[in-house]
Tab-separated table of C-alpha atoms and ligand atoms in Angstrom:
chain	number	residue	atom	x	y	z
A	656	MET	CA	12.585	-31.804	65.866
A	657	ASP	CA	9.680	-29.455	66.619
A	658	ALA	CA	6.196	-30.115	65.334
A	659	VAL	CA	2.844	-28.409	65.081
A	660	VAL	CA	-0.253	-30.597	64.948
A	661	LEU	CA	-3.401	-28.953	63.640
A	662	ALA	CA	-6.429	-30.004	65.659
A	663	ALA	CA	-8.567	-26.894	66.075
A	664	GLY	CA	-11.111	-27.444	63.308
A	665	LYS	CA	-14.693	-28.549	63.864
A	666	GLY	CA	-14.761	-30.891	60.918
A	667	THR	CA	-17.952	-29.518	59.399
A	668	ARG	CA	-18.121	-32.291	56.809
A	669	MET	CA	-18.327	-34.916	59.567
A	670	CYS	CA	-21.836	-33.572	60.411
A	671	SER	CA	-21.138	-34.257	64.077
A	672	GLU	CA	-20.785	-32.219	67.272
A	673	LEU	CA	-17.643	-34.082	68.290
A	674	PRO	CA	-14.387	-32.370	67.238
A	675	LYS	CA	-13.148	-34.178	64.147
A	676	VAL	CA	-9.812	-35.254	65.621
A	677	LEU	CA	-11.588	-36.959	68.537
A	678	HIS	CA	-13.566	-39.287	66.294
A	679	GLU	CA	-12.467	-42.765	67.218
A	680	VAL	CA	-10.777	-45.236	64.949
A	681	LEU	CA	-11.248	-48.630	66.635
A	682	GLY	CA	-11.514	-47.079	70.076
A	683	LYS	CA	-8.707	-44.542	69.763
A	684	PRO	CA	-9.240	-40.932	68.652
A	685	ALA	CA	-7.670	-40.124	65.275
A	686	LEU	CA	-5.401	-37.565	66.938
A	687	GLY	CA	-3.924	-40.304	69.148
A	688	TYR	CA	-2.528	-42.129	66.123
A	689	VAL	CA	-0.824	-38.940	64.921
A	690	LEU	CA	0.677	-38.203	68.336
A	691	GLU	CA	1.942	-41.761	68.682
A	692	THR	CA	3.653	-41.750	65.287
A	693	LEU	CA	5.250	-38.410	66.201
A	694	ALA	CA	6.510	-39.855	69.478
A	695	GLU	CA	7.952	-42.858	67.618
A	696	ALA	CA	9.695	-40.422	65.263
A	697	GLY	CA	11.349	-38.872	68.315
A	698	VAL	CA	9.415	-35.593	68.217
A	699	LYS	CA	9.253	-34.144	71.719
A	700	ARG	CA	6.320	-32.111	73.042
A	701	PRO	CA	4.506	-31.297	69.808
A	702	ARG	CA	2.530	-28.035	69.832
A	703	VAL	CA	-1.080	-28.992	69.255
A	704	VAL	CA	-3.366	-26.248	67.968
A	705	ILE	CA	-6.812	-26.616	69.515
A	706	GLY	CA	-9.921	-24.459	69.169
A	707	TYR	CA	-13.278	-26.072	68.503
A	708	GLN	CA	-14.332	-27.662	71.808
A	709	ALA	CA	-10.843	-26.897	73.038
A	710	GLU	CA	-11.561	-28.269	76.492
A	711	SER	CA	-12.477	-31.753	75.327
A	712	VAL	CA	-9.429	-31.901	73.064
A	713	ARG	CA	-7.254	-30.588	75.903
A	714	ARG	CA	-8.579	-33.341	78.163
A	715	PHE	CA	-7.598	-35.965	75.605
A	716	LEU	CA	-4.141	-34.379	75.251
A	717	LYS	CA	-3.480	-35.076	78.944
A	718	ASN	CA	-2.635	-38.637	77.855
A	719	TYR	CA	0.337	-37.329	75.886
A	720	ASP	CA	3.254	-34.972	76.419
A	721	THR	CA	2.207	-32.007	74.283
A	722	VAL	CA	1.992	-28.228	74.386
A	723	PRO	CA	-1.586	-27.166	73.588
A	724	VAL	CA	-1.930	-23.867	71.730
A	725	LEU	CA	-5.284	-22.112	71.448
A	726	GLN	CA	-6.706	-20.893	68.141
A	727	ARG	CA	-9.778	-19.046	69.349
A	728	ASP	CA	-11.373	-18.561	65.935
A	729	GLN	CA	-10.695	-21.133	63.273
A	730	LYS	CA	-9.655	-19.043	60.311
A	731	GLY	CA	-7.830	-21.714	58.376
A	732	THR	CA	-4.728	-23.898	58.476
A	733	GLY	CA	-2.342	-20.956	57.886
A	734	HIS	CA	-3.911	-19.038	60.757
A	735	ALA	CA	-3.665	-22.158	62.942
A	736	VAL	CA	0.098	-22.421	62.402
A	737	MET	CA	0.470	-18.681	63.113
A	738	MET	CA	-1.030	-19.312	66.562
A	739	ALA	CA	1.896	-21.601	67.379
A	740	ARG	CA	4.506	-18.933	66.727
A	741	ALA	CA	5.229	-18.064	70.372
A	742	ALA	CA	5.262	-21.735	71.363
A	743	LEU	CA	7.952	-22.288	68.724
A	744	ALA	CA	10.168	-19.444	69.941
A	745	GLN	CA	12.929	-21.846	71.009
A	746	ALA	CA	12.648	-24.112	67.961
A	747	GLN	CA	15.899	-24.538	66.064
A	748	GLY	CA	15.711	-26.941	63.148
A	749	PRO	CA	12.915	-27.502	60.643
A	750	VAL	CA	9.312	-27.372	61.865
A	751	LEU	CA	7.086	-30.324	61.015
A	752	VAL	CA	3.421	-29.522	60.419
A	753	TRP	CA	0.885	-32.350	60.591
A	754	PRO	CA	-2.919	-32.159	60.425
A	755	GLY	CA	-4.634	-34.136	63.176
A	756	ASP	CA	-6.983	-35.739	60.642
A	757	MET	CA	-4.240	-37.687	58.811
A	758	PRO	CA	-3.592	-40.717	61.025
A	759	LEU	CA	-2.348	-43.230	58.444
A	760	VAL	CA	1.065	-41.848	57.487
A	761	LYS	CA	3.670	-44.355	58.606
A	762	LEU	CA	6.892	-43.820	60.493
A	763	GLU	CA	9.014	-45.201	57.602
A	764	THR	CA	7.446	-42.701	55.211
A	765	LEU	CA	8.036	-39.878	57.614
A	766	LYS	CA	11.689	-40.819	58.022
A	767	ARG	CA	12.193	-40.978	54.267
A	768	PHE	CA	10.559	-37.567	53.987
A	769	PHE	CA	12.842	-36.074	56.683
A	770	GLU	CA	15.860	-37.490	54.888
A	771	ALA	CA	14.855	-36.136	51.476
A	772	HIS	CA	14.131	-32.726	52.961
A	773	ARG	CA	17.562	-32.624	54.548
A	774	GLU	CA	19.357	-33.740	51.414
A	775	SER	CA	17.470	-31.356	49.139
A	776	ARG	CA	18.269	-28.415	51.416
A	777	ALA	CA	14.779	-27.115	50.664
A	778	HIS	CA	13.273	-24.398	52.866
A	779	ALA	CA	9.886	-26.047	52.647
A	780	SER	CA	9.005	-29.608	51.705
A	781	VAL	CA	5.592	-31.130	51.249
A	782	LEU	CA	4.809	-34.818	51.595
A	783	SER	CA	2.535	-35.708	48.702
A	784	CYS	CA	0.831	-38.807	47.349
A	785	VAL	CA	-0.828	-39.890	44.141
A	786	GLN	CA	-4.550	-40.631	44.427
A	787	THR	CA	-6.756	-42.254	41.818
A	788	ASP	CA	-9.518	-40.014	43.125
A	789	PRO	CA	-7.916	-36.751	44.274
A	790	ALA	CA	-11.265	-35.070	45.029
A	791	GLY	CA	-11.146	-32.733	48.009
A	792	TYR	CA	-7.376	-32.609	48.423
A	793	GLY	CA	-4.989	-29.756	47.533
A	794	ARG	CA	-3.330	-30.432	44.161
A	795	ILE	CA	0.444	-30.333	43.747
A	796	VAL	CA	1.047	-27.959	40.822
A	797	ARG	CA	4.308	-28.473	38.938
A	798	GLU	CA	5.751	-26.527	36.019
A	799	ASP	CA	8.285	-28.530	34.040
A	800	ARG	CA	8.258	-30.976	36.938
A	801	LYS	CA	9.308	-28.227	39.344
A	802	PHE	CA	6.920	-27.848	42.269
A	803	THR	CA	5.380	-24.389	42.213
A	804	ALA	CA	2.171	-24.298	44.240
A	805	ILE	CA	-0.585	-26.154	46.063
A	806	ARG	CA	-4.022	-25.429	44.702
A	807	GLU	CA	-7.025	-26.161	46.906
A	808	ALA	CA	-9.743	-28.205	45.220
A	809	LEU	CA	-12.340	-25.433	45.403
A	810	ASP	CA	-9.996	-22.865	43.880
A	811	ALA	CA	-8.472	-25.103	41.199
A	812	THR	CA	-9.049	-24.689	37.473
A	813	LEU	CA	-10.542	-27.595	35.593
A	814	GLU	CA	-7.086	-28.513	34.367
A	815	GLU	CA	-5.588	-28.375	37.853
A	816	ARG	CA	-8.392	-30.580	39.151
A	817	GLY	CA	-7.109	-33.294	36.853
A	818	ILE	CA	-3.830	-33.456	38.801
A	819	ARG	CA	-3.618	-36.636	40.837
A	820	GLU	CA	-0.629	-35.746	42.970
A	821	VAL	CA	-2.057	-34.255	46.174
A	822	ASN	CA	-0.956	-32.649	49.414
A	823	THR	CA	-1.054	-34.839	52.545
A	824	GLY	CA	-0.921	-31.677	54.664
A	825	ILE	CA	2.405	-32.785	56.166
A	826	TYR	CA	5.246	-30.318	55.679
A	827	LEU	CA	8.724	-29.460	56.883
A	828	PHE	CA	9.415	-25.751	57.020
A	829	ASP	CA	12.374	-23.592	57.745
A	830	LYS	CA	10.943	-21.596	60.661
A	831	LYS	CA	11.989	-18.153	59.491
A	832	GLY	CA	10.650	-18.639	55.969
A	833	LEU	CA	7.408	-20.131	57.299
A	834	PHE	CA	6.499	-17.190	59.517
A	835	GLU	CA	7.597	-14.626	56.922
A	836	ALA	CA	5.317	-16.284	54.373
A	837	LEU	CA	2.436	-16.615	56.851
A	838	GLU	CA	2.519	-12.821	57.309
A	839	LYS	CA	1.842	-12.500	53.600
A	840	ILE	CA	-1.019	-14.918	53.002
A	841	GLY	CA	-4.517	-13.536	52.506
A	842	GLN	CA	-8.063	-14.860	52.611
A	843	ASN	CA	-8.759	-14.395	48.955
A	844	ASN	CA	-10.125	-17.862	48.225
A	845	ARG	CA	-13.435	-19.684	48.019
A	846	LYS	CA	-13.472	-20.509	51.721
A	847	GLY	CA	-12.265	-17.068	52.848
A	848	GLU	CA	-9.640	-18.740	55.059
A	849	TYR	CA	-5.921	-18.260	55.622
A	850	TYR	CA	-4.521	-21.273	53.804
A	851	LEU	CA	-1.215	-22.728	54.934
A	852	THR	CA	-0.864	-24.048	51.392
A	853	ASP	CA	-0.527	-20.477	50.055
A	854	THR	CA	2.869	-20.175	51.749
A	855	ILE	CA	4.386	-22.363	49.020
A	856	GLU	CA	3.829	-19.901	46.188
A	857	ILE	CA	4.983	-17.027	48.407
A	858	LEU	CA	8.172	-18.812	49.451
A	859	ARG	CA	8.954	-19.594	45.836
A	860	ARG	CA	8.326	-16.036	44.760
A	861	ASP	CA	10.674	-14.920	47.550
A	862	HIS	CA	13.344	-17.259	46.147
A	863	TYR	CA	13.130	-19.910	48.776
A	864	CYS	CA	13.508	-23.492	47.628
A	865	VAL	CA	10.356	-25.641	47.829
A	866	GLU	CA	9.995	-29.355	47.147
A	867	ALA	CA	7.215	-31.923	47.054
A	868	PHE	CA	8.102	-35.563	47.745
A	869	PRO	CA	5.482	-38.104	46.613
A	870	PHE	CA	6.510	-40.710	49.200
A	871	ALA	CA	3.157	-41.389	50.860
A	872	SER	CA	1.076	-44.237	49.429
A	873	ALA	CA	-2.492	-43.516	48.344
A	874	GLU	CA	-3.618	-45.429	51.429
A	875	GLU	CA	-1.512	-43.287	53.784
A	876	GLY	CA	-2.825	-40.163	52.083
A	877	GLN	CA	-6.381	-40.949	53.150
A	878	GLY	CA	-7.488	-38.266	55.592
A	879	ILE	CA	-10.651	-37.953	57.667
A	880	ASN	CA	-12.952	-35.259	56.358
A	881	SER	CA	-16.253	-37.126	56.303
A	882	GLN	CA	-17.916	-40.114	57.906
A	883	LYS	CA	-17.101	-42.114	54.798
A	884	ASP	CA	-13.412	-41.201	55.170
A	885	LEU	CA	-13.567	-42.280	58.823
A	886	SER	CA	-14.770	-45.727	57.790
A	887	LEU	CA	-12.033	-46.001	55.134
A	888	VAL	CA	-9.372	-45.079	57.698
A	889	THR	CA	-10.866	-47.547	60.189
A	890	ARG	CA	-10.647	-50.297	57.596
A	891	GLN	CA	-6.964	-49.496	56.983
A	892	ILE	CA	-6.034	-49.442	60.663
A	893	ASN	CA	-7.930	-52.687	61.216
A	894	GLN	CA	-6.097	-54.341	58.344
A	895	ARG	CA	-2.730	-53.147	59.679
A	896	GLU	CA	-3.470	-54.435	63.167
A	897	ILE	CA	-4.619	-57.828	61.868
A	898	GLU	CA	-1.531	-58.146	59.651
A	899	LYS	CA	0.715	-57.566	62.684
A	900	HIS	CA	-0.973	-60.509	64.460
A	901	GLN	CA	-0.895	-62.713	61.352
A	902	GLU	CA	2.869	-62.224	61.188
A	903	ARG	CA	3.073	-63.594	64.738
A	904	GLY	CA	1.129	-66.756	64.011
A	905	VAL	CA	-2.471	-65.813	64.698
A	906	THR	CA	-5.118	-67.178	62.310
A	907	PHE	CA	-7.966	-64.937	61.193
A	908	VAL	CA	-10.567	-66.904	59.287
A	909	ALA	CA	-12.075	-63.741	57.775
A	910	PRO	CA	-9.899	-60.661	58.428
A	911	GLU	CA	-12.339	-58.300	56.765
A	912	GLN	CA	-15.132	-59.456	59.040
A	913	THR	CA	-13.033	-59.131	62.185
A	914	PHE	CA	-12.257	-55.967	64.139
A	915	VAL	CA	-9.097	-55.627	66.169
A	916	GLY	CA	-8.210	-52.416	67.951
A	917	PRO	CA	-4.707	-51.090	68.517
A	918	ASP	CA	-2.481	-52.339	71.366
A	919	VAL	CA	-4.047	-55.814	71.404
A	920	LYS	CA	-1.870	-58.852	72.193
A	921	ILE	CA	-2.736	-62.300	70.826
A	922	GLY	CA	-0.732	-65.455	71.435
A	923	ARG	CA	0.568	-67.718	68.688
A	924	GLY	CA	-1.741	-70.445	67.457
A	925	THR	CA	-4.935	-68.626	68.386
A	926	VAL	CA	-7.722	-68.783	65.818
A	927	VAL	CA	-10.126	-65.862	65.506
A	928	TYR	CA	-13.368	-66.742	63.704
A	929	PRO	CA	-15.426	-64.149	61.818
A	930	TRP	CA	-17.399	-61.273	63.303
A	931	CYS	CA	-15.372	-60.769	66.432
A	932	PHE	CA	-14.813	-57.343	67.931
A	933	ILE	CA	-11.633	-57.137	69.967
A	934	GLU	CA	-11.193	-53.814	71.692
A	935	SER	CA	-7.975	-51.933	72.158
A	936	GLY	CA	-5.750	-53.190	74.991
A	937	VAL	CA	-7.189	-56.745	75.170
A	938	THR	CA	-4.774	-59.650	75.709
A	939	ILE	CA	-5.503	-63.159	74.404
A	940	GLY	CA	-3.283	-66.101	75.246
A	941	PRO	CA	-1.888	-68.698	72.833
A	942	LYS	CA	-3.951	-71.478	71.220
A	943	CYS	CA	-7.321	-69.956	71.987
A	944	GLN	CA	-10.432	-70.107	69.831
A	945	ILE	CA	-12.338	-66.861	69.652
A	946	GLY	CA	-15.747	-66.455	68.066
A	947	PRO	CA	-17.473	-66.436	65.739
A	948	PHE	CA	-19.423	-63.422	67.077
A	949	ALA	CA	-17.422	-62.749	70.236
A	950	LYS	CA	-16.922	-59.339	71.778
A	951	LEU	CA	-13.830	-58.874	73.908
A	952	ARG	CA	-13.835	-55.560	75.684
A	953	LYS	CA	-11.219	-53.344	77.286
A	954	GLY	CA	-9.393	-54.769	80.282
A	955	THR	CA	-9.890	-58.394	79.246
A	956	ILE	CA	-6.976	-60.794	79.650
A	957	LEU	CA	-7.534	-64.356	78.472
A	958	GLY	CA	-5.177	-67.166	79.409
A	959	ALA	CA	-3.917	-69.931	77.127
A	960	GLU	CA	-6.195	-72.367	75.323
A	961	ASN	CA	-9.471	-70.640	76.107
A	962	VAL	CA	-12.537	-71.148	73.979
A	963	ILE	CA	-14.679	-68.035	73.836
A	964	GLY	CA	-17.426	-68.965	71.448
A	965	SER	CA	-20.391	-67.471	69.730
A	966	PHE	CA	-22.283	-64.543	71.269
A	967	VAL	CA	-20.021	-64.303	74.283
A	968	GLU	CA	-19.107	-60.873	75.605
A	969	VAL	CA	-16.129	-60.617	77.928
A	970	ASN	CA	-15.542	-57.336	79.705
A	971	ARG	CA	-12.738	-56.389	82.140
A	972	THR	CA	-12.321	-60.080	82.881
A	973	GLN	CA	-9.299	-62.229	83.476
A	974	THR	CA	-9.249	-65.961	82.782
A	975	GLY	CA	-6.767	-68.706	83.542
A	976	LYS	CA	-5.794	-71.592	81.279
A	977	ASN	CA	-8.396	-73.769	79.525
A	978	VAL	CA	-11.435	-71.695	80.360
A	979	PHE	CA	-14.409	-72.453	78.134
A	980	ALA	CA	-17.368	-70.182	77.499
A	981	LYS	CA	-18.607	-71.606	74.288
A	982	HIS	CA	-21.940	-69.902	73.766
A	983	LEU	CA	-24.152	-67.002	74.821
A	984	ALA	CA	-22.609	-65.518	77.948
A	985	TYR	CA	-21.756	-62.198	79.552
A	986	LEU	CA	-18.678	-62.181	81.731
A	987	GLY	CA	-17.984	-58.766	83.241
A	988	ASP	CA	-15.572	-57.781	86.031
A	989	ALA	CA	-14.767	-61.437	86.597
A	990	VAL	CA	-11.712	-63.495	87.430
A	991	ILE	CA	-12.045	-67.117	86.326
A	992	GLY	CA	-9.623	-69.873	87.320
A	993	ASP	CA	-7.994	-72.579	85.174
A	994	GLY	CA	-10.200	-75.241	83.677
A	995	SER	CA	-13.551	-73.684	84.469
A	996	ASN	CA	-16.468	-74.172	82.133
A	997	ILE	CA	-19.055	-71.472	81.714
A	998	GLY	CA	-22.351	-72.846	80.437
A	999	ALA	CA	-24.515	-71.264	77.781
A	1000	GLY	CA	-26.605	-68.392	79.036
A	1001	THR	CA	-24.392	-67.571	82.033
A	1002	ILE	CA	-24.515	-63.955	83.108
A	1003	THR	CA	-22.437	-62.113	85.629
A	1004	ALA	CA	-24.918	-59.550	86.938
A	1005	ASN	CA	-22.143	-57.096	87.742
A	1006	TYR	CA	-24.071	-53.828	87.764
A	1007	ASP	CA	-26.590	-52.838	90.436
A	1008	GLY	CA	-27.560	-49.633	88.659
A	1009	LYS	CA	-24.950	-47.610	90.506
A	1010	LYS	CA	-21.794	-49.651	90.873
A	1011	LYS	CA	-20.013	-52.523	89.143
A	1012	HIS	CA	-19.199	-55.533	91.320
A	1013	PRO	CA	-16.681	-58.348	90.868
A	1014	THR	CA	-17.250	-62.066	90.348
A	1015	ARG	CA	-14.625	-64.637	91.267
A	1016	ILE	CA	-14.827	-68.154	89.950
A	1017	GLY	CA	-12.212	-70.623	91.135
A	1018	LYS	CA	-10.509	-73.418	89.233
A	1019	ASN	CA	-12.376	-76.258	87.529
A	1020	ALA	CA	-15.780	-74.809	88.313
A	1021	PHE	CA	-18.732	-75.878	86.224
A	1022	ILE	CA	-21.244	-73.095	85.801
A	1023	GLY	CA	-24.485	-74.629	84.538
A	1024	SER	CA	-26.527	-73.218	81.698
A	1025	ASN	CA	-28.410	-70.030	82.427
A	1026	THR	CA	-26.727	-69.403	85.768
A	1027	VAL	CA	-26.943	-65.822	86.980
A	1028	LEU	CA	-24.055	-64.798	89.196
A	1029	VAL	CA	-25.252	-61.780	91.142
A	1030	ALA	CA	-22.065	-59.903	91.994
A	1031	PRO	CA	-20.224	-59.450	94.273
A	1032	VAL	CA	-19.916	-63.193	94.368
A	1033	CYS	CA	-17.207	-65.759	94.851
A	1034	VAL	CA	-17.535	-69.304	93.490
A	1035	PRO	CA	-14.914	-71.617	95.036
A	1036	ASP	CA	-12.863	-74.199	93.115
A	1037	GLY	CA	-14.730	-77.157	91.697
A	1038	VAL	CA	-18.221	-75.800	92.414
A	1039	LYS	CA	-21.026	-76.844	90.102
A	1040	THR	CA	-24.103	-74.699	89.629
A	1041	GLY	CA	-27.331	-76.200	88.416
A	1042	ALA	CA	-29.023	-74.996	85.241
A	1043	GLY	CA	-30.938	-71.804	85.879
A	1044	SER	CA	-29.532	-71.194	89.353
A	1045	VAL	CA	-29.207	-67.684	90.705
A	1046	VAL	CA	-26.077	-67.404	92.812
A	1047	THR	CA	-26.187	-64.370	95.075
A	1048	PRO	CA	-23.748	-62.781	97.526
A	1049	LYS	CA	-25.604	-64.699	100.232
A	1050	THR	CA	-25.115	-68.139	98.635
A	1051	ARG	CA	-22.820	-70.094	100.910
A	1052	MET	CA	-20.573	-72.451	99.027
A	1053	LYS	CA	-17.438	-74.336	99.727
A	1054	LYS	CA	-15.007	-76.103	97.457
A	1055	GLY	CA	-16.652	-78.807	95.343
A	1056	ASP	CA	-20.270	-77.963	96.321
A	1057	VAL	CA	-23.167	-78.321	93.952
A	1058	VAL	CA	-25.568	-75.386	94.200
A	1059	VAL	CA	-28.985	-75.169	92.596
A	1060	GLY	CA	-32.136	-73.110	92.619
A	1061	VAL	CA	-33.278	-69.539	93.015
A	1062	PRO	CA	-31.605	-68.298	95.118
A	1063	ALA	CA	-29.013	-71.054	94.833
A	1064	LYS	CA	-28.326	-73.349	97.771
A	1065	PRO	CA	-25.985	-76.284	98.148
A	1066	ILE	CA	-27.828	-79.402	97.036
A	1067	GLN	CA	-27.279	-81.333	100.330
A	1068	LYS	CA	-29.150	-78.717	102.332
A	1069	ILE	CA	-32.148	-79.002	100.061
A	1070	LYS	CA	-32.214	-82.777	100.581
A	1071	ARG	CA	-32.154	-82.366	104.349
A	1072	LYS	CA	-35.100	-79.974	104.277
A	1073	VAL	CA	-37.177	-82.430	102.253
A	1074	SER	CA	-36.569	-85.343	104.628
B	1264	LIG	C1	-5.940	-29.531	53.985
B	1264	LIG	C2	-5.059	-28.833	52.952
B	1264	LIG	C3	-5.090	-29.645	51.653
B	1264	LIG	C4	-4.628	-31.070	51.924
B	1264	LIG	C5	-5.431	-31.704	53.067
B	1264	LIG	C6	-4.784	-33.022	53.427
B	1264	LIG	C7	-5.171	-26.423	53.425
B	1264	LIG	C8	-5.760	-25.141	53.045
B	1264	LIG	N1	-5.541	-27.480	52.708
B	1264	LIG	O1	-7.257	-29.518	53.488
B	1264	LIG	O2	-4.214	-29.057	50.703
B	1264	LIG	O3	-4.754	-31.834	50.751
B	1264	LIG	O4	-5.446	-30.839	54.223
B	1264	LIG	O5	-5.265	-33.537	54.591
B	1264	LIG	O6	-4.386	-26.474	54.340
B	1264	LIG	N2	-7.492	-26.790	61.323
B	1264	LIG	C9	-7.184	-25.978	62.384
B	1264	LIG	N3	-7.605	-24.690	62.347
B	1264	LIG	C10	-8.289	-24.159	61.305
B	1264	LIG	C11	-8.589	-25.013	60.224
B	1264	LIG	C12	-8.168	-26.327	60.251
B	1264	LIG	O7	-6.542	-26.391	63.335
B	1264	LIG	O8	-8.622	-22.969	61.363
B	1264	LIG	C13	-7.044	-28.199	61.364
B	1264	LIG	C14	-8.185	-29.185	61.289
B	1264	LIG	O9	-8.651	-29.527	62.568
B	1264	LIG	C15	-7.551	-30.373	60.559
B	1264	LIG	C16	-6.419	-29.763	59.759
B	1264	LIG	O10	-6.222	-28.449	60.261
B	1264	LIG	O11	-7.023	-31.316	61.475
B	1264	LIG	C17	-6.737	-29.689	58.261
B	1264	LIG	O12	-7.946	-28.976	58.092
B	1264	LIG	P1	-9.056	-29.469	57.085
B	1264	LIG	O13	-10.191	-28.547	57.166
B	1264	LIG	O14	-9.299	-30.898	57.258
B	1264	LIG	O15	-8.312	-29.214	55.693
B	1264	LIG	P2	-8.532	-30.001	54.340
B	1264	LIG	O16	-9.716	-29.437	53.663
B	1264	LIG	O17	-8.490	-31.446	54.574
B	1265	LIG	MG1	-8.569	-32.597	56.269
């Protein structure tokens, strides 16, 4: 199937310079969710209409297999689809249209919609949903139940505004009918734009068959038009991600006070306490305890049975089994071996103002409270650091040593100096 994703708009109501579709939902731009659902649905190389800050959107699209199409001036959703005409020259079957600001529509819903469209033999089908508060969305107008038009909120009569069935902005069109109708739409509306939604009335008038299928849930029908919408969508995605982990045996003490990005892996039996922020792509082993108040950042891989406690930030760090960092620590660009204990207040000083440097801690090390590990640094197996020690790249240590002081030195050497 061929698809057109609309991603050229600025998103004026976001009150932000960033293109709307690049606003992140738990670390991933909204457009990414749409493109991933399309890929799961088997859609190959969707045409993505870009315009506002086209170059930044194009850069993001490099992560996906798409065909970017430029809409130089953003004259409305109908105009945006018109821009994709040449890119659709080879398209055979129905054309799916999807706005880049609707990331919550699920694969199952999409499949059901495809199926209904096929069975109905309609020339154009709209995926709709019923909202308790339909404000802002295009209303699905029906006469004697028969779908006749989509009326934009600003152009709707008072009576039409009362309609709670609304347009998700996702459509399947017969290509020929779509482009014929697009030739006929005007800009005679409150926004002065070419509305894609106007094609419905035109197709009907021209005796094409149009249908609206109310298969999307109210939750899926939530788009991103404002900052408030963005937070509502974020809450939904977060809830979906947490539910996936719950089904696999992960305990969340307070799911609504926990943030889990997409593409996170968590092992069975792990307990996540409230107020944790787990970024996209993080891996956590089985039977760990995380939080409360832990931040696990991109590139972090935790082994089994770790305890990452309160006010601990872990960034691009890999740990073995049974690693404990129970309170107040920053572990960045580190590799930590099995059984090591990281005392409260430990910091990996990984950044020299220009570059990030790695820290290696061996197995069964005991890093005393308030140790600063000035990277690049390598702490061998079994080493103990005294409270408040500053371990630098020059600190010489061997397996099992105890190092103390600023800068840290093995404890035996200090004794020798004294005597
Ligand atoms: C649109 C629909 C509305 C529907 C809603 C659902 C129209 C006229 N209205 O309204 O019926 O209920 O979506 O989400 O279609 N875009 C472009 N180029 C443009 C204008 C917009 O690519 O010139 C893109 C935007 O980036 C966005 C999408 O099209 O991703 C939808 O535009 P938006 O302004 O959000 O339309 P809505 O007001 O939400
Ligand atoms: Mg929108």
